[in-house]
Amino acid sequence: MRELQNWLKAKTLVLTHGDSDGICSGAIAKTAYPEAYVYFTSPVSLLNKLRLIEGVKNLIICDIAIDERNCSELQTILSKFAKKCNLYYIDHHPLPESCIKESWFYHEPEACSSELTYRLFEKRLNRDMRRVAIYGAIGDFCDNTKHVKSWIKDWDKRNLYFQAGTLTQAILYKGKEYEFKRSLIEPLSKDIIPSSVPELLELAREAAINEEKIRLFVKENVRTLRNCAYIVNSNNSISKAAIYAASYGRRDVGIAAEYREKKEAYDLSIRSRGEVDVNRILRSVAPKFGGSGGGHPLAAGARIPENSLYIFLRAFDKELGEANEAEDNGNK
C-alpha cells in the first residue's frame, strides 16, 4: 500500500520491466531524473496502472512491449498524457501492426531499452553510465549494436561481462521478488558495479549452480518435434530451460513450459538460434488455442491453456517448419 502511495504521488515516474534490461533502463532514467520513483510493471498491467496516475510531470516508460489486444486504448490514454506532461515511451519489442508511432515513442527493435534510454537522456548523464547500458544490453542479448560495440571499447570487456553476468544471474535467480529488484535501482543509478552490491555475488553463484541443475534435467528429459525441442515442468527458470532444450534437442528452437496452477495454464519461454521470426509465428498460433504470446524474433513468451499445450506445440512446430521452408526457398 505504501508503495502505491509513493508512486502515485511522484512528479517524475518511471514504469519499467523487471528483467535486467528493464532494471538498467530504470536506473539510467533515475540518474537522468534523480527525483524519479521507479515502479515495475508489465504489458498486461500497464493500461490499468496508467489509469491511476494523476499530476505527473515526467512519465518515462521503459522496456514494456505494447500488448496488441489493447493497443488502441493504450495509445489513446498515452496521447492524453503527452498533452499534460513530458512523456517518453522507450521500447524495442516488435510493434503490433495497428500501432502508430508518435513523437513521444522512442523505438528501435535492434537495440535494447537500456541503450535507447541512455541515448535519449545522454545530455543529462555522466558518460560512465554507458556501462549500465552495456549491462542491460548484454543481459538482453543486444550487445552487438553499433553503439554498444563502440562503448565497450572504453572498458575491459572481460570485466563488463563479469559484472553484467553477476547482475543478470542474480535477477533471474530472484524471479519476481520486486523488492529485491527495487533495491538494485539506487546503486546502479550511481554507477556502483554489481559485484559491489551486497549479496549479488553470492546470488549469482547460487544461480550458476542452479543453472547446472537445469541443464542436466533438460539433457535427460528434452522431447523433440520435427522443428523444435521442448521441456515441460523443469520447475525452474523457463528461459534457461528453453535455451538448453534447443541445445540438447538439436533443434534451432527450444521451448520450456511450466504449469501455473492458479492460471490453469502453461507459461512458455521460446528461444531460437535460427533465422525464423518466432514472435510472428507465436502471435499467429497462440490465439487459435485460447492463448497469447509475443516478444522478439529470437526470444518470445506465451501463456497457453493447460488442455491445449500439446496440440499448440504441434501446431507451432508445423508453422515453424513452413517458415523454415519459405526461408530456405527465399535464399536459393
CSV table of C-alpha atoms in Angstrom, one decimal:
chain,number,residue,atom,x,y,z
A,1,MET,CA,0.0,0.0,0.0
A,2,ARG,CA,2.8,2.4,0.9
A,3,GLU,CA,4.5,1.7,-2.5
A,4,LEU,CA,1.2,2.5,-4.3
A,5,GLN,CA,1.0,5.8,-2.4
A,6,ASN,CA,4.7,6.7,-3.2
A,7,TRP,CA,4.5,6.2,-6.9
A,8,LEU,CA,1.1,7.8,-7.3
A,9,LYS,CA,2.5,11.0,-5.6
A,10,ALA,CA,5.6,11.0,-7.8
A,11,LYS,CA,6.1,14.0,-10.1
A,12,THR,CA,8.6,12.0,-12.1
A,13,LEU,CA,7.6,8.4,-12.6
A,14,VAL,CA,9.4,5.6,-14.3
A,15,LEU,CA,7.4,2.5,-15.3
A,16,THR,CA,9.7,-0.3,-16.4
A,17,HIS,CA,10.1,-4.0,-16.9
A,18,GLY,CA,11.6,-6.3,-14.2
A,19,ASP,CA,14.3,-8.0,-16.2
A,20,SER,CA,17.9,-6.9,-16.4
A,21,ASP,CA,17.3,-4.6,-19.4
A,22,GLY,CA,14.3,-3.0,-17.7
A,23,ILE,CA,16.1,-2.6,-14.4
A,24,CYS,CA,19.1,-1.0,-16.1
A,25,SER,CA,16.8,1.2,-18.1
A,26,GLY,CA,15.1,2.3,-14.9
A,27,ALA,CA,18.4,3.0,-13.2
A,28,ILE,CA,19.6,5.2,-16.2
A,29,ALA,CA,16.3,7.1,-16.2
A,30,LYS,CA,16.6,7.7,-12.4
A,31,THR,CA,20.1,9.0,-13.0
A,32,ALA,CA,18.7,11.5,-15.5
A,33,TYR,CA,15.9,12.4,-13.1
A,34,PRO,CA,17.1,11.7,-9.5
A,35,GLU,CA,13.7,12.6,-8.0
A,36,ALA,CA,12.0,9.8,-10.0
A,37,TYR,CA,10.2,6.9,-8.5
A,38,VAL,CA,10.7,3.6,-10.3
A,39,TYR,CA,7.9,1.1,-10.4
A,40,PHE,CA,7.9,-2.3,-12.1
A,41,THR,CA,5.0,-3.4,-14.3
A,42,SER,CA,4.3,-5.5,-17.4
A,43,PRO,CA,2.5,-5.2,-20.8
A,44,VAL,CA,-0.7,-6.7,-19.4
A,45,SER,CA,-0.8,-4.4,-16.4
A,46,LEU,CA,0.4,-1.1,-17.9
A,47,LEU,CA,-3.0,0.2,-19.0
A,48,ASN,CA,-4.5,-0.3,-15.5
A,49,LYS,CA,-1.5,1.4,-13.9
A,50,LEU,CA,-1.8,4.4,-16.2
A,51,ARG,CA,-5.4,4.9,-15.3
A,52,LEU,CA,-4.3,5.5,-11.7
A,53,ILE,CA,-1.8,8.3,-12.4
A,54,GLU,CA,-2.6,11.9,-11.9
A,55,GLY,CA,-0.5,15.1,-11.7
A,56,VAL,CA,2.7,13.6,-13.0
A,57,LYS,CA,5.2,16.0,-14.6
A,58,ASN,CA,7.6,13.5,-16.3
A,59,LEU,CA,6.4,10.0,-17.3
A,60,ILE,CA,9.0,7.6,-18.6
A,61,ILE,CA,8.1,4.1,-19.7
A,62,CYS,CA,10.9,1.6,-20.5
A,63,ASP,CA,11.1,-1.8,-22.0
A,64,ILE,CA,7.4,-2.6,-21.9
A,65,ALA,CA,6.0,-4.2,-25.0
A,66,ILE,CA,2.7,-2.9,-26.4
A,67,ASP,CA,0.0,-5.5,-26.0
A,68,GLU,CA,-1.8,-5.7,-29.3
A,69,ARG,CA,-5.1,-6.5,-27.5
A,70,ASN,CA,-5.3,-3.1,-26.0
A,71,CYS,CA,-3.0,-1.1,-28.4
A,72,SER,CA,-5.7,1.4,-29.5
A,73,GLU,CA,-6.8,2.1,-25.9
A,74,LEU,CA,-3.2,2.4,-24.7
A,75,GLN,CA,-2.4,4.9,-27.5
A,76,THR,CA,-5.4,7.0,-26.6
A,77,ILE,CA,-4.5,7.3,-22.9
A,78,LEU,CA,-0.8,7.9,-23.6
A,79,SER,CA,-1.7,10.7,-26.1
A,80,LYS,CA,-3.6,12.4,-23.2
A,81,PHE,CA,-0.6,12.1,-21.0
A,82,ALA,CA,1.6,13.6,-23.8
A,83,LYS,CA,-0.6,16.8,-23.7
A,84,LYS,CA,-0.2,17.2,-19.9
A,85,CYS,CA,3.3,16.1,-19.2
A,86,ASN,CA,6.7,15.1,-20.6
A,87,LEU,CA,6.1,11.6,-21.9
A,88,TYR,CA,8.9,9.2,-23.0
A,89,TYR,CA,8.0,5.7,-24.2
A,90,ILE,CA,11.2,3.7,-24.8
A,91,ASP,CA,11.0,0.2,-26.2
A,92,HIS,CA,12.5,-2.3,-28.6
A,93,HIS,CA,9.8,-5.0,-28.8
A,94,PRO,CA,8.1,-5.7,-32.2
A,95,LEU,CA,5.1,-3.4,-32.7
A,96,PRO,CA,1.5,-4.5,-33.4
A,97,GLU,CA,0.6,-3.7,-37.0
A,98,SER,CA,-2.1,-1.3,-35.7
A,99,CYS,CA,0.4,0.8,-33.7
A,100,ILE,CA,1.0,4.3,-34.8
A,101,LYS,CA,4.4,5.8,-33.8
A,102,GLU,CA,4.1,9.2,-32.0
A,103,SER,CA,6.8,11.8,-31.3
A,104,TRP,CA,7.0,10.6,-27.7
A,105,PHE,CA,7.6,7.0,-28.8
A,106,TYR,CA,11.3,6.0,-29.0
A,107,HIS,CA,11.5,2.6,-30.7
A,108,GLU,CA,14.3,0.7,-32.3
A,109,PRO,CA,14.0,-3.1,-32.5
A,110,GLU,CA,17.7,-3.8,-32.9
A,111,ALA,CA,18.8,-2.0,-29.7
A,112,CYS,CA,17.8,-2.8,-26.1
A,113,SER,CA,15.9,-0.3,-23.9
A,114,SER,CA,18.9,0.4,-21.8
A,115,GLU,CA,20.9,1.6,-24.8
A,116,LEU,CA,17.9,3.7,-26.0
A,117,THR,CA,17.3,5.2,-22.6
A,118,TYR,CA,21.0,6.3,-22.3
A,119,ARG,CA,20.9,7.7,-25.8
A,120,LEU,CA,17.7,9.6,-25.2
A,121,PHE,CA,18.9,11.2,-21.9
A,122,GLU,CA,22.6,11.4,-22.7
A,123,LYS,CA,22.9,15.1,-22.1
A,124,ARG,CA,21.7,14.6,-18.5
A,125,LEU,CA,24.1,11.7,-17.8
A,126,ASN,CA,27.7,11.1,-16.9
A,127,ARG,CA,29.4,9.3,-19.7
A,128,ASP,CA,30.3,6.4,-17.3
A,129,MET,CA,26.5,5.5,-17.2
A,130,ARG,CA,27.1,3.9,-20.6
A,131,ARG,CA,28.5,1.0,-18.5
A,132,VAL,CA,25.0,0.4,-17.0
A,133,ALA,CA,23.5,0.5,-20.5
A,134,ILE,CA,26.0,-2.2,-21.6
A,135,TYR,CA,24.9,-4.4,-18.7
A,136,GLY,CA,21.4,-4.2,-19.9
A,137,ALA,CA,22.4,-4.9,-23.5
A,138,ILE,CA,24.4,-8.0,-22.5
A,139,GLY,CA,21.5,-9.3,-20.3
A,140,ASP,CA,19.1,-8.8,-23.2
A,141,PHE,CA,21.4,-10.3,-25.9
A,142,CYS,CA,21.6,-6.9,-27.6
A,143,ASP,CA,25.3,-6.2,-27.3
A,144,ASN,CA,26.1,-6.3,-31.0
A,145,THR,CA,24.7,-2.9,-32.0
A,146,LYS,CA,26.8,-0.1,-33.4
A,147,HIS,CA,26.6,2.0,-30.2
A,148,VAL,CA,27.3,-0.8,-27.7
A,149,LYS,CA,30.2,-2.2,-29.7
A,150,SER,CA,31.7,1.3,-29.7
A,151,TRP,CA,31.1,1.9,-26.0
A,152,ILE,CA,32.6,-1.5,-24.9
A,153,LYS,CA,35.9,-0.3,-26.3
A,154,ASP,CA,36.2,2.1,-23.4
A,155,TRP,CA,36.3,-0.7,-20.8
A,156,ASP,CA,37.9,-4.0,-20.1
A,157,LYS,CA,35.4,-6.3,-21.9
A,158,ARG,CA,36.0,-9.2,-19.6
A,159,ASN,CA,35.1,-7.1,-16.5
A,160,LEU,CA,32.0,-5.8,-18.3
A,161,TYR,CA,30.7,-9.3,-19.0
A,162,PHE,CA,31.5,-10.4,-15.4
A,163,GLN,CA,29.5,-7.5,-14.0
A,164,ALA,CA,26.7,-8.0,-16.4
A,165,GLY,CA,26.6,-11.7,-15.7
A,166,THR,CA,26.6,-11.2,-12.0
A,167,LEU,CA,23.7,-8.8,-12.3
A,168,THR,CA,21.6,-10.9,-14.8
A,169,GLN,CA,22.1,-14.2,-13.0
A,170,ALA,CA,21.1,-12.7,-9.6
A,171,ILE,CA,18.0,-11.1,-11.2
A,172,LEU,CA,16.9,-14.3,-12.9
A,173,TYR,CA,17.5,-16.3,-9.7
A,174,LYS,CA,15.3,-14.0,-7.6
A,175,GLY,CA,12.4,-14.3,-10.0
A,176,LYS,CA,9.5,-12.0,-9.2
A,177,GLU,CA,10.9,-10.6,-6.0
A,178,TYR,CA,10.3,-7.0,-6.8
A,179,GLU,CA,11.6,-5.5,-3.5
A,180,PHE,CA,14.9,-7.1,-4.4
A,181,LYS,CA,14.8,-5.6,-7.9
A,182,ARG,CA,13.9,-2.2,-6.5
A,183,SER,CA,16.9,-2.4,-4.2
A,184,LEU,CA,19.2,-2.5,-7.3
A,185,ILE,CA,17.9,0.7,-8.8
A,186,GLU,CA,19.7,3.1,-6.4
A,187,PRO,CA,23.2,1.6,-6.7
A,188,LEU,CA,23.0,1.1,-10.4
A,189,SER,CA,21.8,4.7,-10.8
A,190,LYS,CA,25.0,5.8,-9.0
A,191,ASP,CA,27.2,3.5,-11.3
A,192,ILE,CA,28.1,1.2,-8.5
A,193,ILE,CA,29.4,-2.1,-10.0
A,194,PRO,CA,27.1,-5.1,-9.4
A,195,SER,CA,29.8,-7.1,-7.7
A,196,SER,CA,30.0,-4.5,-5.0
A,197,VAL,CA,26.2,-4.6,-4.3
A,198,PRO,CA,25.6,-6.7,-1.1
A,199,GLU,CA,24.5,-10.3,-1.8
A,200,LEU,CA,24.7,-10.1,-5.6
A,201,LEU,CA,27.9,-12.2,-6.0
A,202,GLU,CA,26.5,-15.0,-3.8
A,203,LEU,CA,23.2,-14.9,-5.6
A,204,ALA,CA,25.0,-15.1,-8.9
A,205,ARG,CA,27.0,-18.1,-7.6
A,206,GLU,CA,23.8,-19.9,-6.5
A,207,ALA,CA,22.2,-19.1,-9.8
A,208,ALA,CA,25.1,-20.7,-11.7
A,209,ILE,CA,24.8,-23.8,-9.5
A,210,ASN,CA,21.1,-23.9,-10.1
A,211,GLU,CA,21.6,-23.5,-13.9
A,212,GLU,CA,23.7,-26.6,-13.9
A,213,LYS,CA,20.8,-28.5,-12.4
A,214,ILE,CA,18.5,-27.1,-15.2
A,215,ARG,CA,21.0,-28.1,-17.9
A,216,LEU,CA,21.2,-31.7,-16.6
A,217,PHE,CA,17.5,-32.0,-16.2
A,218,VAL,CA,16.8,-30.8,-19.7
A,219,LYS,CA,19.6,-33.1,-21.1
A,220,GLU,CA,17.8,-36.1,-19.7
A,221,ASN,CA,14.1,-35.1,-20.3
A,222,VAL,CA,14.0,-33.0,-23.5
A,223,ARG,CA,11.5,-34.1,-26.2
A,224,THR,CA,11.7,-33.2,-29.9
A,225,LEU,CA,9.3,-32.5,-32.7
A,226,ARG,CA,10.3,-32.1,-36.3
A,227,ASN,CA,11.4,-28.4,-36.0
A,228,CYS,CA,11.7,-27.7,-32.3
A,229,ALA,CA,12.5,-29.3,-28.9
A,230,TYR,CA,10.6,-28.8,-25.7
A,231,ILE,CA,10.7,-29.4,-22.0
A,232,VAL,CA,7.7,-29.4,-19.6
A,233,ASN,CA,7.8,-28.6,-15.9
A,234,SER,CA,11.5,-28.2,-15.2
A,235,ASN,CA,10.4,-26.4,-12.0
A,236,ASN,CA,13.0,-23.8,-12.7
A,237,SER,CA,13.9,-20.9,-15.0
A,238,ILE,CA,12.0,-21.4,-18.2
A,239,SER,CA,14.2,-19.0,-20.2
A,240,LYS,CA,17.3,-21.1,-19.3
A,241,ALA,CA,15.4,-24.4,-19.9
A,242,ALA,CA,14.4,-23.2,-23.4
A,243,ILE,CA,18.0,-22.5,-24.3
A,244,TYR,CA,19.1,-25.9,-23.2
A,245,ALA,CA,16.1,-27.6,-24.9
A,246,ALA,CA,17.3,-26.2,-28.2
A,247,SER,CA,20.9,-27.3,-27.5
A,248,TYR,CA,20.2,-30.9,-26.3
A,249,GLY,CA,17.2,-31.4,-28.7
A,250,ARG,CA,19.5,-30.4,-31.6
A,251,ARG,CA,16.9,-28.0,-32.9
A,252,ASP,CA,17.0,-24.3,-33.8
A,253,VAL,CA,14.1,-23.6,-31.5
A,254,GLY,CA,13.7,-24.6,-27.8
A,255,ILE,CA,10.6,-24.3,-25.8
A,256,ALA,CA,10.1,-24.6,-22.0
A,257,ALA,CA,6.7,-24.9,-20.5
A,258,GLU,CA,5.8,-24.5,-16.8
A,259,TYR,CA,2.3,-25.2,-15.4
A,260,ARG,CA,0.7,-22.4,-13.4
A,261,GLU,CA,-2.0,-23.9,-11.2
A,262,LYS,CA,-3.7,-20.6,-10.4
A,263,LYS,CA,-3.9,-19.7,-14.1
A,264,GLU,CA,-4.8,-23.2,-15.2
A,265,ALA,CA,-2.4,-22.6,-18.0
A,266,TYR,CA,1.2,-23.1,-19.0
A,267,ASP,CA,3.7,-20.3,-19.3
A,268,LEU,CA,6.1,-20.8,-22.1
A,269,SER,CA,9.6,-19.4,-23.0
A,270,ILE,CA,10.7,-19.8,-26.6
A,271,ARG,CA,14.3,-19.3,-27.7
A,272,SER,CA,15.6,-19.5,-31.2
A,273,ARG,CA,19.1,-19.7,-32.7
A,274,GLY,CA,17.8,-19.8,-36.3
A,275,GLU,CA,16.5,-17.2,-38.7
A,276,VAL,CA,12.8,-17.6,-38.4
A,277,ASP,CA,10.8,-14.9,-36.5
A,278,VAL,CA,9.2,-16.9,-33.6
A,279,ASN,CA,7.4,-13.8,-32.4
A,280,ARG,CA,5.4,-13.6,-35.6
A,281,ILE,CA,4.5,-17.3,-35.5
A,282,LEU,CA,3.6,-17.2,-31.9
A,283,ARG,CA,1.3,-14.2,-32.3
A,284,SER,CA,-0.5,-16.1,-35.1
A,285,VAL,CA,-0.7,-19.5,-33.5
A,286,ALA,CA,-1.3,-18.9,-29.8
A,287,PRO,CA,-4.7,-17.2,-30.1
A,288,LYS,CA,-6.1,-20.2,-32.0
A,289,PHE,CA,-5.8,-22.2,-28.8
A,290,GLY,CA,-7.1,-19.6,-26.4
A,291,GLY,CA,-3.6,-18.3,-25.6
A,292,SER,CA,-1.5,-15.2,-26.1
A,293,GLY,CA,2.1,-14.5,-26.7
A,294,GLY,CA,4.8,-12.4,-28.3
A,295,GLY,CA,8.2,-11.0,-27.8
A,296,HIS,CA,11.3,-10.7,-30.1
A,297,PRO,CA,12.1,-12.5,-33.3
A,298,LEU,CA,14.5,-14.9,-31.5
A,299,ALA,CA,13.0,-14.8,-27.9
A,300,ALA,CA,9.4,-14.9,-27.0
A,301,GLY,CA,6.9,-16.0,-24.4
A,302,ALA,CA,3.4,-17.3,-24.2
A,303,ARG,CA,0.6,-18.4,-22.0
A,304,ILE,CA,-1.4,-21.4,-23.2
A,305,PRO,CA,-4.4,-23.1,-21.5
A,306,GLU,CA,-3.5,-26.4,-19.9
A,307,ASN,CA,-5.6,-28.6,-22.1
A,308,SER,CA,-4.2,-27.1,-25.3
A,309,LEU,CA,-0.4,-27.3,-24.6
A,310,TYR,CA,0.5,-30.3,-26.7
A,311,ILE,CA,-1.8,-29.5,-29.7
A,312,PHE,CA,-0.4,-26.0,-29.6
A,313,LEU,CA,3.2,-27.4,-29.7
A,314,ARG,CA,2.4,-29.4,-32.7
A,315,ALA,CA,0.7,-26.5,-34.5
A,316,PHE,CA,3.6,-24.2,-33.6
A,317,ASP,CA,6.1,-26.8,-34.9
A,318,LYS,CA,4.1,-27.1,-38.2
A,319,GLU,CA,4.2,-23.3,-38.7
A,320,LEU,CA,7.8,-23.2,-37.8
A,321,GLY,CA,8.6,-25.9,-40.5
A,322,GLU,CA,6.7,-23.9,-43.1
A,323,ALA,CA,8.5,-20.8,-42.2
A,324,ASN,CA,11.8,-22.6,-42.4
A,325,GLU,CA,11.0,-23.9,-45.9
A,326,ALA,CA,10.0,-20.4,-47.0
A,327,GLU,CA,13.3,-19.0,-45.6
A,328,ASP,CA,15.2,-21.7,-47.5
A,329,ASN,CA,13.4,-21.1,-50.8
A,330,GLY,CA,14.0,-17.4,-50.5
A,331,ASN,CA,17.7,-17.9,-50.1
A,332,LYS,CA,18.0,-20.1,-53.2
